Coordinates of C-alpha atoms in Angstrom, one line a residue:
M1426 CA 17.2 32.5 -4.0
R1427 CA 19.5 31.0 -1.3
K1428 CA 22.9 29.5 -1.9
L1429 CA 23.6 25.8 -1.4
K1430 CA 26.0 25.0 1.4
T1431 CA 28.5 22.2 1.1
S1432 CA 27.2 18.6 1.6
R1433 CA 23.7 19.6 0.4
Q1434 CA 23.6 16.7 -2.1
P1435 CA 21.2 14.8 0.2
E1436 CA 18.8 17.7 0.1
I1437 CA 18.9 17.8 -3.7
L1438 CA 18.2 14.1 -3.9
D1439 CA 15.4 14.3 -1.3
A1440 CA 13.8 17.0 -3.5
A1441 CA 14.2 15.0 -6.7
L1442 CA 12.7 11.9 -5.1
A1443 CA 9.8 13.9 -3.8
I1444 CA 9.1 15.3 -7.2
A1445 CA 9.3 11.9 -8.9
D1446 CA 7.1 10.3 -6.2
E1447 CA 4.4 13.1 -6.7
R1448 CA 4.5 13.7 -10.4
G1449 CA 6.6 10.9 -12.0
L1450 CA 10.0 10.9 -13.6
D1451 CA 8.9 12.9 -16.6
A1452 CA 8.3 15.9 -14.3
L1453 CA 11.8 15.6 -12.9
S1454 CA 14.3 18.2 -14.1
M1455 CA 17.1 20.3 -12.7
R1456 CA 14.9 23.4 -12.8
A1457 CA 12.1 21.6 -10.9
V1458 CA 14.5 20.5 -8.2
A1459 CA 16.0 24.0 -8.0
E1460 CA 12.6 25.5 -7.5
R1461 CA 11.7 22.9 -4.9
I1462 CA 14.6 23.8 -2.7
G1463 CA 14.7 27.5 -3.5
V1464 CA 17.9 27.9 -5.5
T1465 CA 18.8 28.7 -9.1
P1466 CA 19.3 25.7 -11.4
M1467 CA 23.0 26.7 -11.8
A1468 CA 23.5 26.1 -8.1
L1469 CA 22.8 22.3 -8.7
Y1470 CA 25.5 21.8 -11.3
G1471 CA 28.3 21.7 -8.8
Y1472 CA 26.6 18.5 -7.4
F1473 CA 25.1 16.9 -10.5
R1474 CA 26.3 17.9 -14.0
N1475 CA 23.1 16.9 -15.7
K1476 CA 19.8 14.9 -15.3
D1477 CA 21.6 11.6 -15.9
E1478 CA 23.8 12.2 -12.9
L1479 CA 20.8 13.1 -10.9
L1480 CA 19.1 9.9 -11.8
D1481 CA 22.2 7.9 -10.9
G1482 CA 22.1 9.7 -7.5
L1483 CA 18.4 8.6 -7.1
V1484 CA 19.5 5.0 -7.8
G1485 CA 22.1 5.4 -5.1
R1486 CA 19.5 6.8 -2.7
L1487 CA 17.2 3.9 -3.2
L1488 CA 20.0 1.4 -2.8
T1489 CA 21.0 2.8 0.6
Q1490 CA 17.7 1.4 1.8
L1491 CA 18.5 -2.2 0.6
A1492 CA 21.6 -3.0 2.6
P1493 CA 21.0 -6.0 5.0
A1494 CA 19.5 -4.9 8.2
E1495 CA 21.7 -7.3 10.2
P1496 CA 25.1 -7.8 8.5
G1497 CA 26.0 -10.5 11.1
G1498 CA 23.1 -12.8 10.4
S1499 CA 23.1 -16.0 8.3
W1500 CA 23.5 -15.8 4.6
Q1501 CA 19.8 -16.7 4.2
D1502 CA 18.8 -13.9 6.5
R1503 CA 20.9 -11.3 4.7
L1504 CA 19.6 -12.3 1.3
A1505 CA 16.1 -12.2 2.6
S1506 CA 16.6 -8.8 4.2
V1507 CA 17.8 -7.3 0.8
A1508 CA 14.8 -9.0 -1.0
W1509 CA 12.1 -7.7 1.4
A1510 CA 13.7 -4.3 1.5
T1511 CA 13.7 -4.1 -2.3
R1512 CA 10.0 -4.9 -2.3
R1513 CA 9.2 -2.3 0.3
V1514 CA 11.2 0.4 -1.6
A1515 CA 9.2 -0.5 -4.7
K1516 CA 6.0 0.1 -2.9
E1517 CA 7.2 3.4 -1.4
H1518 CA 8.6 4.8 -4.6
P1519 CA 6.9 3.1 -7.6
A1520 CA 7.7 5.8 -10.1
V1521 CA 11.4 5.8 -9.3
F1522 CA 11.9 2.1 -8.6
P1523 CA 12.2 1.0 -12.3
L1524 CA 15.4 3.0 -12.5
L1525 CA 17.0 0.0 -10.6
L1526 CA 16.2 -2.1 -13.7
F1527 CA 17.3 0.3 -16.3
R1528 CA 20.4 2.0 -14.9
A1529 CA 23.6 0.3 -13.9
S1530 CA 24.2 0.4 -10.1
V1531 CA 27.7 1.8 -10.3
T1532 CA 27.4 4.2 -7.3
P1533 CA 29.3 3.3 -4.1
D1534 CA 25.9 2.4 -2.5
G1535 CA 25.1 0.0 -5.4
V1536 CA 28.5 -1.6 -5.1
R1537 CA 28.0 -2.2 -1.4
V1538 CA 24.6 -3.9 -1.9
V1539 CA 25.9 -6.2 -4.6
D1540 CA 29.0 -7.0 -2.5
A1541 CA 26.8 -8.0 0.4
I1542 CA 25.0 -10.4 -1.9
Y1543 CA 28.3 -11.7 -3.2
Q1544 CA 29.4 -12.3 0.4
A1545 CA 26.2 -14.1 1.3
L1546 CA 26.5 -16.4 -1.8
L1547 CA 30.1 -17.2 -1.0
E1548 CA 29.1 -18.2 2.6
A1549 CA 26.3 -20.3 1.1
G1550 CA 29.0 -22.3 -0.7
V1551 CA 28.4 -21.1 -4.2
P1552 CA 31.6 -21.7 -6.2
E1553 CA 33.4 -18.4 -6.9
P1554 CA 33.0 -18.6 -10.7
E1555 CA 29.2 -19.0 -10.3
V1556 CA 28.7 -16.2 -7.8
P1557 CA 28.1 -13.3 -10.3
R1558 CA 25.6 -15.4 -12.3
I1559 CA 23.7 -16.4 -9.2
E1560 CA 23.6 -12.8 -8.0
R1561 CA 22.1 -11.8 -11.4
L1562 CA 19.5 -14.6 -11.0
V1563 CA 18.5 -13.5 -7.5
S1564 CA 18.5 -9.8 -8.3
T1565 CA 16.5 -10.3 -11.5
F1566 CA 13.9 -12.3 -9.7
V1567 CA 13.6 -9.8 -6.8
L1568 CA 13.5 -6.7 -9.0
G1569 CA 11.1 -8.3 -11.4
F1570 CA 8.7 -9.4 -8.7
A1571 CA 8.7 -6.0 -7.1
V1572 CA 8.2 -3.9 -10.2
S1573 CA 5.5 -6.3 -11.5
E1574 CA 3.7 -6.1 -8.2
V1575 CA 3.6 -2.3 -8.1
N1576 CA 2.7 -2.0 -11.8
G1577 CA -0.3 -4.3 -11.5
R1578 CA 0.9 -7.2 -13.5
F1579 CA 0.0 -9.6 -10.7
S1580 CA -3.5 -8.3 -10.3
G1581 CA -6.4 -10.8 -10.2
A1582 CA -8.1 -8.7 -12.8
S1583 CA -5.3 -9.3 -15.3
N1584 CA -5.7 -13.1 -14.8
E1585 CA -9.4 -12.9 -15.2
S1586 CA -9.1 -10.9 -18.4
R1587 CA -6.6 -13.3 -20.0
T1588 CA -9.0 -16.2 -19.1
R1589 CA -12.0 -14.5 -20.7
R1590 CA -10.1 -13.4 -23.8
G1591 CA -8.4 -16.7 -24.3
G1592 CA -11.6 -18.7 -24.5
P1593 CA -11.0 -22.1 -26.1
D1594 CA -7.4 -21.1 -26.9
A1595 CA -6.6 -20.9 -23.2
P1596 CA -7.5 -24.4 -21.8
A1597 CA -4.8 -24.3 -19.1
H1598 CA -6.2 -21.0 -17.8
R1599 CA -9.6 -22.7 -17.3
V1600 CA -8.0 -25.7 -15.5
L1601 CA -6.1 -23.4 -13.2
A1602 CA -8.8 -20.8 -12.8
E1603 CA -9.3 -21.4 -9.0
H1604 CA -5.5 -21.1 -8.4
L1605 CA -4.9 -17.9 -10.4
M1606 CA -6.3 -15.5 -7.8
V1607 CA -3.6 -14.8 -5.2
D1608 CA -4.8 -13.2 -1.9
D1609 CA -1.5 -13.1 -0.1
W1610 CA 1.5 -11.8 -2.1
D1611 CA 3.7 -11.7 1.0
A1612 CA 3.2 -15.5 1.3
E1613 CA 4.0 -16.0 -2.4
F1614 CA 7.1 -13.8 -2.2
A1615 CA 8.3 -15.8 0.9
A1616 CA 7.7 -19.1 -0.9
D1617 CA 9.6 -17.9 -4.0
L1618 CA 12.5 -16.8 -1.8
A1619 CA 12.6 -20.2 -0.1
D1620 CA 12.7 -21.8 -3.6
L1621 CA 15.6 -19.5 -4.5
M1622 CA 17.5 -20.5 -1.3
R1623 CA 17.2 -24.2 -2.3
I1624 CA 18.6 -23.4 -5.7
I1625 CA 21.5 -21.6 -4.2
R1626 CA 22.3 -24.4 -1.7
P1627 CA 20.2 -27.6 -2.2
V1628 CA 19.4 -29.5 0.9

């Protein structure tokens, strides 16, 4: 077994993320991570005291990928950048992504992402008392869309199944049948973001 050098926290998180991607969060443990990088489990505790801290570290690792690509762009561009990055991360790490819904983003990376959203909303003219609420509105939509997409909630099969099972008790499904199948989720996501932008600052 080799010893961990200082600043090996990224290596630990890379290993944890790889395990979760390959085998799911249930397979993630301090022992599994230690085996992955070739150290004893005790060597990890100087970096993460327990699995909860390791999961918080994974949340931070995902959030580093969500910061606006071009901080100097318009507020619309920066919000859209965070939104599209969130959807991409969900597709790349579907097993780990739900942590963003269930764990508070209290890491420095999480604070930076939320602060970027706050700044964009302020520049959009949202009154200061309303900024936190609108941030929750935007984040809940983006996270919910992304996790629903990767978990199959938006699949055409699920709509067909509801229509068949509803029978006479689902008249609206029959009326909307030709519109329930979505071929382009990118286009729908873009349209939803455009609607959100109009809510944030009506034309």
